[in-house]
Tab-separated table of C-alpha atoms in Angstrom:
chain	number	residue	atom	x	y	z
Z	55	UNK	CA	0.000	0.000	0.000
Z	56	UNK	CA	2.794	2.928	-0.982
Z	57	UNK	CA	2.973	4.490	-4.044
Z	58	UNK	CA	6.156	5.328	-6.008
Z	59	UNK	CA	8.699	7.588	-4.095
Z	60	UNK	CA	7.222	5.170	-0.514
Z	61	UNK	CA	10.580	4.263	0.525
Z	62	UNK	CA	10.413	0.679	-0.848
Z	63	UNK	CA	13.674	0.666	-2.659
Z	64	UNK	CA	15.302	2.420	0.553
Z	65	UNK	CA	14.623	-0.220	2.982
Z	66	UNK	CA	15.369	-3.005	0.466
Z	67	UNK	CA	18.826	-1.429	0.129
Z	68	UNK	CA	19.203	-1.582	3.757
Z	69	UNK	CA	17.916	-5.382	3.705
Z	70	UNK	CA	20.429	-6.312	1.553
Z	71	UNK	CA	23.641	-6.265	3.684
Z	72	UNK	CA	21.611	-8.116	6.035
Z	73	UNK	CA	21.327	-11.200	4.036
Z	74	UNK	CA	18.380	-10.376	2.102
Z	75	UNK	CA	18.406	-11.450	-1.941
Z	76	UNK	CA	15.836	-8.960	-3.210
Z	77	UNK	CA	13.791	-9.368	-5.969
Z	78	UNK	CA	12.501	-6.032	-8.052
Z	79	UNK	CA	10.030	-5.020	-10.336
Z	80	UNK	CA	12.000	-2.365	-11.677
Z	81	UNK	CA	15.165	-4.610	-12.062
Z	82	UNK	CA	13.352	-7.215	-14.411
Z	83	UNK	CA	12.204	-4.376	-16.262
Z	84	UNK	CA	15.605	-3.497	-17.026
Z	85	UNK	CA	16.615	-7.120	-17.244
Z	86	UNK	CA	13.461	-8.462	-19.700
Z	87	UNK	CA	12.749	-10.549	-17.143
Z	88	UNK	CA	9.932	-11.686	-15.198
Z	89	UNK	CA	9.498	-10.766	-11.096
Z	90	UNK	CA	9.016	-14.449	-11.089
Z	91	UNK	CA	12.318	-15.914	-12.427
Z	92	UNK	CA	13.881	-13.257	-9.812
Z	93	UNK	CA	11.752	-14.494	-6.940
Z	94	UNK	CA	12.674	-18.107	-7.898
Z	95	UNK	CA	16.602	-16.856	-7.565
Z	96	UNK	CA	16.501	-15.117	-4.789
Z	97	UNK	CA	14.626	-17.486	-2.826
Z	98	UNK	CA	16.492	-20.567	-3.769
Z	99	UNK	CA	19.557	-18.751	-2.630
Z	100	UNK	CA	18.613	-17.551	0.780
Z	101	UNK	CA	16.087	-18.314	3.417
Z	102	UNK	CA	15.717	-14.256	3.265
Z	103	UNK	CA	13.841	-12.390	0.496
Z	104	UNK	CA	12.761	-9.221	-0.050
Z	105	UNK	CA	10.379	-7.828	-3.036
Z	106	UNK	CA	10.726	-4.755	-4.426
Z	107	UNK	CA	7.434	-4.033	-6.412
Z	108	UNK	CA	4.696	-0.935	-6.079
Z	109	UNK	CA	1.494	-2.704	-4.611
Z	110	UNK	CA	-1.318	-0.555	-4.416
Z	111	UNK	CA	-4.216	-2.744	-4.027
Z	112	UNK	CA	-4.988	-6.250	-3.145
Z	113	UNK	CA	-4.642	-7.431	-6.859
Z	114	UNK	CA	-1.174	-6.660	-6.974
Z	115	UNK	CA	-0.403	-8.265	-3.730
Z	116	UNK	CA	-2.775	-11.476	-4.573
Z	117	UNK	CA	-0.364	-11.965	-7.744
Z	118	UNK	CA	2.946	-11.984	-5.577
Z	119	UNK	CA	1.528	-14.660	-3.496
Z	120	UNK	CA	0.272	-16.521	-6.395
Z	121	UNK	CA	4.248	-16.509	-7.693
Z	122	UNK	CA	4.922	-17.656	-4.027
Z	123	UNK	CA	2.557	-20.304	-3.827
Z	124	UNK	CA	3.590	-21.591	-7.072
Z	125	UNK	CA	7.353	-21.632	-6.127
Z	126	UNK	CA	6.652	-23.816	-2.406
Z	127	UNK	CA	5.556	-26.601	-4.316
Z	128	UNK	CA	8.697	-26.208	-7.308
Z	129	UNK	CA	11.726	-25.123	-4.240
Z	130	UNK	CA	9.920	-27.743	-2.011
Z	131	UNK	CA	9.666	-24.747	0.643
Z	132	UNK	CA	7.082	-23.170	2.821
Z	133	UNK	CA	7.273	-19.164	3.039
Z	134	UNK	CA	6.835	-16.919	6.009
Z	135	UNK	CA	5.205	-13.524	4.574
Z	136	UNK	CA	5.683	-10.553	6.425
Z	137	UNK	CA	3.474	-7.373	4.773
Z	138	UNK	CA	5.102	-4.303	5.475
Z	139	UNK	CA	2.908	-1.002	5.635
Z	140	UNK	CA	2.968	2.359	6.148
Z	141	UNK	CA	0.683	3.673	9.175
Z	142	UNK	CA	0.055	6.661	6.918
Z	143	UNK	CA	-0.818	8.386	3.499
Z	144	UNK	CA	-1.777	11.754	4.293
Z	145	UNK	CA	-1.028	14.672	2.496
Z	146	UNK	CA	2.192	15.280	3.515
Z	147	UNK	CA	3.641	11.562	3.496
Z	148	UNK	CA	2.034	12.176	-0.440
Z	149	UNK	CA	4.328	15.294	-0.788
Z	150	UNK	CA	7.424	13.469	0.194
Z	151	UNK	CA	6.262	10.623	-2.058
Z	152	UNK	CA	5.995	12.852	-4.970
Z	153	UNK	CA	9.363	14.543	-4.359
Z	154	UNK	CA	10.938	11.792	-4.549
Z	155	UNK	CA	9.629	10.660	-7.602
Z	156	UNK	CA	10.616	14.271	-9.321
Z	157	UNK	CA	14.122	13.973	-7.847
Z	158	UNK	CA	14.657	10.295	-9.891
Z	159	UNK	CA	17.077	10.338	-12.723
Z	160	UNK	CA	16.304	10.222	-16.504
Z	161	UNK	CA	16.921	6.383	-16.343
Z	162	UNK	CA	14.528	5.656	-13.799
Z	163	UNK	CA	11.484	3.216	-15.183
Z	164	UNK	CA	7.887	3.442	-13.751
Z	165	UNK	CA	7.084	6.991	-13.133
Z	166	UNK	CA	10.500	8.151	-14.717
Z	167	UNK	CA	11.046	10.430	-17.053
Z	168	UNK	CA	12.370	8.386	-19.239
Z	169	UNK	CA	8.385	6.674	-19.717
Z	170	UNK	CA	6.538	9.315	-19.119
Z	171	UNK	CA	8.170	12.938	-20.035
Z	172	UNK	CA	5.486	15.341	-19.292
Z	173	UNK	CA	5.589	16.335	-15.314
Z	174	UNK	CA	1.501	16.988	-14.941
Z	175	UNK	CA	0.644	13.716	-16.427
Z	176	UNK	CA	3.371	11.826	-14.257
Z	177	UNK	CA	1.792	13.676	-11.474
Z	178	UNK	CA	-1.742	12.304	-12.612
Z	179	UNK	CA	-0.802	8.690	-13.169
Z	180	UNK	CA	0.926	9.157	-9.527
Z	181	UNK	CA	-2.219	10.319	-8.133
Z	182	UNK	CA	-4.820	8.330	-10.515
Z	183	UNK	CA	-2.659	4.534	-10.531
Z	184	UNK	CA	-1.112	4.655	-7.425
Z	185	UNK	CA	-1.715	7.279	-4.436
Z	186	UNK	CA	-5.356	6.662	-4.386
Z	187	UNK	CA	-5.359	3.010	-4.882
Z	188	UNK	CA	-2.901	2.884	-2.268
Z	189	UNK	CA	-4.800	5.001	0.406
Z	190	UNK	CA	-8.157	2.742	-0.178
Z	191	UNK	CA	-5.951	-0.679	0.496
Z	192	UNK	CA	-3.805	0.791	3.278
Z	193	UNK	CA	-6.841	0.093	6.055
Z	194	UNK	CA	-7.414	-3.281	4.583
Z	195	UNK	CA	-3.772	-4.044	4.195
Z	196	UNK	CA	-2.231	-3.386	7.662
Z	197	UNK	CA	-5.583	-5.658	8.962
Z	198	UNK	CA	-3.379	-8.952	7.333
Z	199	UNK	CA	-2.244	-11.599	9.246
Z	200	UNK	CA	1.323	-11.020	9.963
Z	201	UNK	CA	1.135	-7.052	8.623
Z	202	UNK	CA	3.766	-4.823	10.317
Z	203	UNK	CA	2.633	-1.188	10.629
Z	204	UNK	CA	5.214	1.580	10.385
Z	205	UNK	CA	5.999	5.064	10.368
Z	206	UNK	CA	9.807	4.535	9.248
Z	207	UNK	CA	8.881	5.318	5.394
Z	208	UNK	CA	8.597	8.599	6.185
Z	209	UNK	CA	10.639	9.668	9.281
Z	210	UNK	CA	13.573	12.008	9.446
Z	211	UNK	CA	14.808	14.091	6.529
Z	212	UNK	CA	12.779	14.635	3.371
Z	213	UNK	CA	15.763	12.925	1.165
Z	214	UNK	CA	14.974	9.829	2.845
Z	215	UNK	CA	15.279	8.145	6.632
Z	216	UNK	CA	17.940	6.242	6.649
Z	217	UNK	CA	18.136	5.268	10.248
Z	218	UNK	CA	14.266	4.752	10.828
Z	219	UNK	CA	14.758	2.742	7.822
Z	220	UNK	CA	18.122	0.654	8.702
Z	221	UNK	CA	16.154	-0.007	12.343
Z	222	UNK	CA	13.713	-1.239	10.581
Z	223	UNK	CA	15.701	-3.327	8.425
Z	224	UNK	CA	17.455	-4.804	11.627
Z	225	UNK	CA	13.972	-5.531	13.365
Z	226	UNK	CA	12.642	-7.424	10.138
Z	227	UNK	CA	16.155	-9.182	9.710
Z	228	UNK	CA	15.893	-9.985	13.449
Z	229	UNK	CA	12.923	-12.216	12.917
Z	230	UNK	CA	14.075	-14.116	10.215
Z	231	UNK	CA	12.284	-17.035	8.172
Z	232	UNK	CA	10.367	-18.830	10.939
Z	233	UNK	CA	8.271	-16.623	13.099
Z	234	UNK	CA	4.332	-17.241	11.763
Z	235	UNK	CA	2.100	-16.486	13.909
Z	236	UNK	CA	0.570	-13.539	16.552
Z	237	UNK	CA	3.601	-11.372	16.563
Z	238	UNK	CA	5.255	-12.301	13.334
Z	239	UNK	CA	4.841	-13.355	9.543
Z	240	UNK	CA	2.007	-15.220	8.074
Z	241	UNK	CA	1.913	-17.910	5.671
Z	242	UNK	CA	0.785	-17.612	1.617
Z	243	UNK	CA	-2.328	-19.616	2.520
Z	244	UNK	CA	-3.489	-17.834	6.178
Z	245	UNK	CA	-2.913	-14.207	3.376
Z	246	UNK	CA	-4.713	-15.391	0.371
Z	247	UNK	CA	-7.604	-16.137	2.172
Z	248	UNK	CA	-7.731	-12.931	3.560
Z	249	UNK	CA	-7.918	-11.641	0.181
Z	250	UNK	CA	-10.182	-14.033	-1.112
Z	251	UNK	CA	-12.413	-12.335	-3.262
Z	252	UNK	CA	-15.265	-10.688	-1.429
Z	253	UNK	CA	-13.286	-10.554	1.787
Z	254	UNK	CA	-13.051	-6.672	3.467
Z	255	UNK	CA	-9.577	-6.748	1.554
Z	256	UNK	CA	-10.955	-7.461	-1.608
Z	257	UNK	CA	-13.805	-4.859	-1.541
Z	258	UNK	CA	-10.728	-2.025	-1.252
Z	259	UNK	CA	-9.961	-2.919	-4.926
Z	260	UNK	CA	-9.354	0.055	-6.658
Z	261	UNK	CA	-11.903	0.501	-9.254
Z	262	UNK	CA	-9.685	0.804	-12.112
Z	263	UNK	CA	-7.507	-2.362	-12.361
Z	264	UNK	CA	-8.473	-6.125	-13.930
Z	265	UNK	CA	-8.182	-9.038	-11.163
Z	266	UNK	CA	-6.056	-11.948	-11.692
Z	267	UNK	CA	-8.295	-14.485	-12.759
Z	268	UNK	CA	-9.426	-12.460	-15.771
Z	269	UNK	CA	-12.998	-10.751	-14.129
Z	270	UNK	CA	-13.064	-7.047	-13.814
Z	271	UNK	CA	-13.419	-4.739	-10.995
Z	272	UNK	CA	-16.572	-2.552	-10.618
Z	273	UNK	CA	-15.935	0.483	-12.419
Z	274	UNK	CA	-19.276	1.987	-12.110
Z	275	UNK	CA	-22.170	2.417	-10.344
Z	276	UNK	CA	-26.057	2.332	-10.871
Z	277	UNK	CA	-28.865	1.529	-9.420
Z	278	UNK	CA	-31.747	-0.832	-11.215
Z	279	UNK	CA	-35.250	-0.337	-11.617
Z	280	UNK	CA	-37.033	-3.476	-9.844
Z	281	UNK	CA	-38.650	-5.835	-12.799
Z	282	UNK	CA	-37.956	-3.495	-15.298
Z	283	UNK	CA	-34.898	-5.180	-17.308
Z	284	UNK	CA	-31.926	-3.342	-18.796
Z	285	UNK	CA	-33.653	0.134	-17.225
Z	286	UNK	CA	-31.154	1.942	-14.448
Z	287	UNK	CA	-30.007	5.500	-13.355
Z	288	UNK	CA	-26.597	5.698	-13.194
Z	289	UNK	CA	-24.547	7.291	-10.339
Z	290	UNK	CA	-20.884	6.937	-10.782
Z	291	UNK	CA	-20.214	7.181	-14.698
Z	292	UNK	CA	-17.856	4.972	-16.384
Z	293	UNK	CA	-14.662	6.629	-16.797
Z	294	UNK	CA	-14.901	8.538	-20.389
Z	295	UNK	CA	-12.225	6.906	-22.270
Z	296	UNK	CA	-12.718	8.620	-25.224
Z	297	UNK	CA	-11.786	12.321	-23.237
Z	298	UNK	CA	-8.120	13.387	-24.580
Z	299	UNK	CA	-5.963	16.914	-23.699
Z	300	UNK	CA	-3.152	18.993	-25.205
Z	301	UNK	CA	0.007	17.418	-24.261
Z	302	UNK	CA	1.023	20.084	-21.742
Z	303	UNK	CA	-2.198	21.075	-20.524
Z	304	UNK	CA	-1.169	21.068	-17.066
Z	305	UNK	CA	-5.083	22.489	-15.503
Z	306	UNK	CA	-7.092	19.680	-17.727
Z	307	UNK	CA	-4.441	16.988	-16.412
Z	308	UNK	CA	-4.877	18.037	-12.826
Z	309	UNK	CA	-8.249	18.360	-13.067
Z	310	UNK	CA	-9.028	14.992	-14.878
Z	311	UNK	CA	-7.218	13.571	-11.895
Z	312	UNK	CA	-9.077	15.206	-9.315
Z	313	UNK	CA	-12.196	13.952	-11.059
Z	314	UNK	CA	-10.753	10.251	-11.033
Z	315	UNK	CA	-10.329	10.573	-7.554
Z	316	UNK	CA	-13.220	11.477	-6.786
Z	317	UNK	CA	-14.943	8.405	-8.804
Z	318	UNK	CA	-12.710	6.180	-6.708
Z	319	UNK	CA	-13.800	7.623	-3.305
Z	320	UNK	CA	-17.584	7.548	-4.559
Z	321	UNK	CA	-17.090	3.674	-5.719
Z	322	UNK	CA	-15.232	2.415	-2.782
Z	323	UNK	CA	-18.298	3.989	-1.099
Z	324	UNK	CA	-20.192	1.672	-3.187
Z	325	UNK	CA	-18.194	-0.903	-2.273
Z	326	UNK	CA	-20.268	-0.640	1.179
Z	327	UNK	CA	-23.233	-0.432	0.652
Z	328	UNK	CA	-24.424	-2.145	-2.886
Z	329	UNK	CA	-27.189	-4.410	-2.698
Z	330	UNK	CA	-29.186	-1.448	-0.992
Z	331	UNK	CA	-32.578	-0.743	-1.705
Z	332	UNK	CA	-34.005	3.465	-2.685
Z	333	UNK	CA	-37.050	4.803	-4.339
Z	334	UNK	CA	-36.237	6.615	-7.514
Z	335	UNK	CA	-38.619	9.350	-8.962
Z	336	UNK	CA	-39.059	9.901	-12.581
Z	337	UNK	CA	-40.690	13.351	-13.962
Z	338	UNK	CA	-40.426	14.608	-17.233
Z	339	UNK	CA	-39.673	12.122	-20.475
Z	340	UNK	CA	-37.451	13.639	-23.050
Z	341	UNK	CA	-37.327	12.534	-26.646
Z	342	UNK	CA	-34.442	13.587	-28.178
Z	343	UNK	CA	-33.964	13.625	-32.434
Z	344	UNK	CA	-31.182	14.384	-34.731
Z	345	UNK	CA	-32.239	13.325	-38.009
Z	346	UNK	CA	-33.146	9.370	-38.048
Z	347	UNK	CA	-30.887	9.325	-34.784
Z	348	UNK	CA	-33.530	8.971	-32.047
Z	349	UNK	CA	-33.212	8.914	-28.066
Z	350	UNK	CA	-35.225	8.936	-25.219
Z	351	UNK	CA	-34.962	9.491	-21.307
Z	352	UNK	CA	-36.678	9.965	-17.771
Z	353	UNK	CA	-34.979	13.014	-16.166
Z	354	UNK	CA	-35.146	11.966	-12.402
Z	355	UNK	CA	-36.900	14.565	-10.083
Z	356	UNK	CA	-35.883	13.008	-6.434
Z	357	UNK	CA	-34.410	10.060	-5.051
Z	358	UNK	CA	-35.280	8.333	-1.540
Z	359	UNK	CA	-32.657	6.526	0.123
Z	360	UNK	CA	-29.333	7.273	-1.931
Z	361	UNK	CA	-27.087	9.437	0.473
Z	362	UNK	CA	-25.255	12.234	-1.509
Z	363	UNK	CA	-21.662	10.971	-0.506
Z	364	UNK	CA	-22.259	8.082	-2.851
Z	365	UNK	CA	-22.857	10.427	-5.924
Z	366	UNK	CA	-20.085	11.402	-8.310
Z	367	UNK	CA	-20.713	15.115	-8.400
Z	368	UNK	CA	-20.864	15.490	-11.606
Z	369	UNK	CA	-23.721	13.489	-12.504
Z	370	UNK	CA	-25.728	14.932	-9.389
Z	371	UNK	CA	-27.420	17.017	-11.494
Z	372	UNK	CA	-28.302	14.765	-14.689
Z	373	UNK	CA	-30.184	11.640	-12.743
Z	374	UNK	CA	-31.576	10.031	-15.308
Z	375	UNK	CA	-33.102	6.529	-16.771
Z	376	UNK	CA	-32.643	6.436	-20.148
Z	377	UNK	CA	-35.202	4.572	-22.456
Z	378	UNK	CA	-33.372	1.669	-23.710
Z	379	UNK	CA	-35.109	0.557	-26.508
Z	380	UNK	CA	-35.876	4.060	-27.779
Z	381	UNK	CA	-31.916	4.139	-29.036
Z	382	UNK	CA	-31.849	3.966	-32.576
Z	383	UNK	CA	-29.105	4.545	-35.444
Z	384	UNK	CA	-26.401	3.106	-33.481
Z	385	UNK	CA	-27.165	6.039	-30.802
Z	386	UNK	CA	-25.133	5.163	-27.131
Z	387	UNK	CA	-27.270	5.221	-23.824
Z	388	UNK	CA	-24.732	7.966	-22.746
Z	389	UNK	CA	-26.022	10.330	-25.087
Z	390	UNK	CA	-28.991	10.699	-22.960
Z	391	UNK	CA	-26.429	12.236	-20.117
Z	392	UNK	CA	-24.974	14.469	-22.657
Z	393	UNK	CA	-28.065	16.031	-23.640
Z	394	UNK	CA	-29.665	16.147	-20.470
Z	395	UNK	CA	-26.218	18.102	-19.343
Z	396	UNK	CA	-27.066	20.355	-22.643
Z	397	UNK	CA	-30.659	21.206	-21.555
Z	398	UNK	CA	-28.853	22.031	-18.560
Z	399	UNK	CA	-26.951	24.101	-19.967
Z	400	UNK	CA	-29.552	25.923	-22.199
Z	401	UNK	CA	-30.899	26.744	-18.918
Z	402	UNK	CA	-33.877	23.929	-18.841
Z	403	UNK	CA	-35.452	23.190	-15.435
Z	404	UNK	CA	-35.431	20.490	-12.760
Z	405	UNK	CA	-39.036	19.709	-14.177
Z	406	UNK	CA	-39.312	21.083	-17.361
Z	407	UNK	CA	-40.502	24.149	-19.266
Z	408	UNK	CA	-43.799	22.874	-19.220
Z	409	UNK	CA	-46.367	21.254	-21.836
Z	410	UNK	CA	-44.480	19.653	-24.859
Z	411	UNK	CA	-41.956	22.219	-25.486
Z	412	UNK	CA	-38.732	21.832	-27.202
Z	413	UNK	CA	-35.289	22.392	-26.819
Z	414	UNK	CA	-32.531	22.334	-29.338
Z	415	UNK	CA	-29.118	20.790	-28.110
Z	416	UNK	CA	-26.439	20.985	-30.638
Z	417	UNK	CA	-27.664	18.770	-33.571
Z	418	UNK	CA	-31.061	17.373	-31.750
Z	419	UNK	CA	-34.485	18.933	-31.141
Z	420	UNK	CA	-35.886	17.175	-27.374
Z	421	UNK	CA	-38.685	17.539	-26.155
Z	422	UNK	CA	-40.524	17.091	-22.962
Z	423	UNK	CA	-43.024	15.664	-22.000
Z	424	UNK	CA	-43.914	16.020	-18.318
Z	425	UNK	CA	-45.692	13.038	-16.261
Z	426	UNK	CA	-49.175	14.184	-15.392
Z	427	UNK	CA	-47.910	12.440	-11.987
Z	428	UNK	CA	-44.325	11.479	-11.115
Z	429	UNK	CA	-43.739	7.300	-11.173
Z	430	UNK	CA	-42.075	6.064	-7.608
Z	431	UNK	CA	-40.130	3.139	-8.496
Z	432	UNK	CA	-37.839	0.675	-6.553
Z	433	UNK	CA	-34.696	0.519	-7.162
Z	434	UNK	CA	-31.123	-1.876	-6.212
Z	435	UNK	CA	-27.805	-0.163	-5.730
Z	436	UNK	CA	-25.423	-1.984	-8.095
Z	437	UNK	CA	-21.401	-1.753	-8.611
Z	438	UNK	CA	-21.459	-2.631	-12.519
Z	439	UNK	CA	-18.292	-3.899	-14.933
């Protein structure tokens, strides 16, 4: 659960003298090798092995036990895992994090320069892939069996904490390859089940990153309309895929990451609390045209049950159902979002402008028709793929 510029690399340096063989993501990168073939090495050559990889989520840490699991029954061994995690990730433990990354050299993989040149998105992908990821796990990963909890990543001088980190080394060297249990490591098995899928662990997936087996994480949010198939309002978009930006535009990269967040901290709130049951309101139907193009929505006039914290802000204000099988011409169900945020715009209100006016959006004519009285329907909260 730290993100790049943690102090990972820093304590494994201060393993190795100790009799650690380390194994690291970044090396094999350099190498063409696979973290695998280095874990194999390094653990058929010492009883003491450290792995130097970023692991923001339980995916990533699922995968590294997979390799281990794999390797007991080919080394004939039994491992002793000891998770090591920071007891914080607040702002300023992210501010020496990012530091660090800006102070690597050109030749520096991952966040380097050398893979991705321009500073605001390196700062995005730090924030987006990594820093938030890592501060959703972090409660969820110093929970595991055998975790050890500690401040030493970011103690002493901003350049780095050598002696928090060289204690630390000594303490983790200290208890060696045999100490599962209460006050020590934890074995593959006792940690995968802890992040079996569906465990507290798992739910702290970050929203944005495949699982092992192949299955995706949630990535958004909806709730459905009891009995009424393929009808839902969404809550927490899908991320737009399609959105680019000038290379260089610092503001739209910041604030594209700063929207990404927030879609993470609205979906882990999902995470809690899907499966629940609201009432959702629909007023006014909208039929949209644009030559032989033809769409059709409920705009949503109030919603029992559905605290705001678990809306991305951005689609607060364009609740909607949209009419499925009113899409014609290849039209996508999202286009009901984007003209219901152009109606919006054109200054149309929460429940219309009354009788069957129209409104022209772009290249389509909607119009509205409002409900003589507003439909109260049911509804299931629902993290979707």
């Amino acid at each position: 659960a730290l993100p790049p510029g943690g102090g990972k690399s820093t304590l494994c340096e201060a393993l190795e003298p100790l009799g650690f063989r380390i194994a690291s993501s970044d090396a094999c990168k350099h190498a063409s090798r696979g973290l695998h073939d280095d874990l194999r090495a390094a653990a058929a050559s010492s009883d003491l092995v450290a792995v130097d990889k970023n692991v923001p989520h339980a995916d990533g840490l699922r995968g590294i036990l997979r390799m281990l699991e794999h390797l007991q029954g080919a080394l004939r061994v039994a491992f002793t895992v000891r998770v090591v995690v920071p007891s914080a990730l607040g702002p300023e433990e992210a501010k020496a994090c990012w530091a660090r990354v800006l102070r690597r050299g050109p030749e520096a993989l991952g966040l380097g320069p050398r893979t991705v040149a321009n500073e605001a998105d390196r700062l995005a992908l730090f924030e987006d892939a990594f820093l938030g990821p890592s501060r959703a796990f972090l409660p969820a990963a110093a929970a595991l069996p055998g975790s050890l909890v500690t401040g030493a990543f970011f103690e002493g001088p901003e350049e780095g904490p050598p002696e928090a980190m060289a204690a630390l080394a000594r303490d983790l060297a200290r208890a060696g390859p045999d100490t599962a249990g209460p006050d020590g490591g934890a074995t593959v098995a006792e940690l995968l089940d802890a992040l079996a899928p569906g465990s507290q662990a798992d739910r702290k997936l970050p929203v944005s990153a495949p699982r092992q087996n192949g299955a995706q994480v949630p990535h958004w949010a909806c709730a459905d309309l009891d009995g009424l198939e393929d009808l839902h309002m969404t809550i927490v978009p899908p991320p737009d895929s399609a959105r680019s930006r000038p290379d260089g535009d610092a503001d739209r990269t910041r604030a594209d990451a700063a929207e990404r967040r927030e879609r993470l901290r609205a979906l882990q709130a999902h995470a809690e609390t899907s499966g629940g049951r609201l009432t959702i309101v629909l007023g006014t139907y909208h039929v949209a045209r644009s030559g032989a193009a033809r769409a059709a929505f409920w705009q949503v006039a109030a919603v029992d049950g559905l605290p705001a914290h678990l809306v991305h802000p951005p689609q607060a204000g364009i609740l909607h159902v949209t009419d499925v099988a009113s899409l014609s011409q290849g039209v996508k169900a999202r286009t009901s979002a984007e003209l219901l945020r152009g109606l919006r715009a054109a200054g149309y209100g929460a429940e219309g402008a009354g009788g069957e006016a129209s409104t022209v959006v772009g290249e389509w004519v909607v119009e509205h028709f409002p409900l003589e009285q507003p439909l109260r329907l049911p509804a299931t909260l629902r993290l979707a793929m």
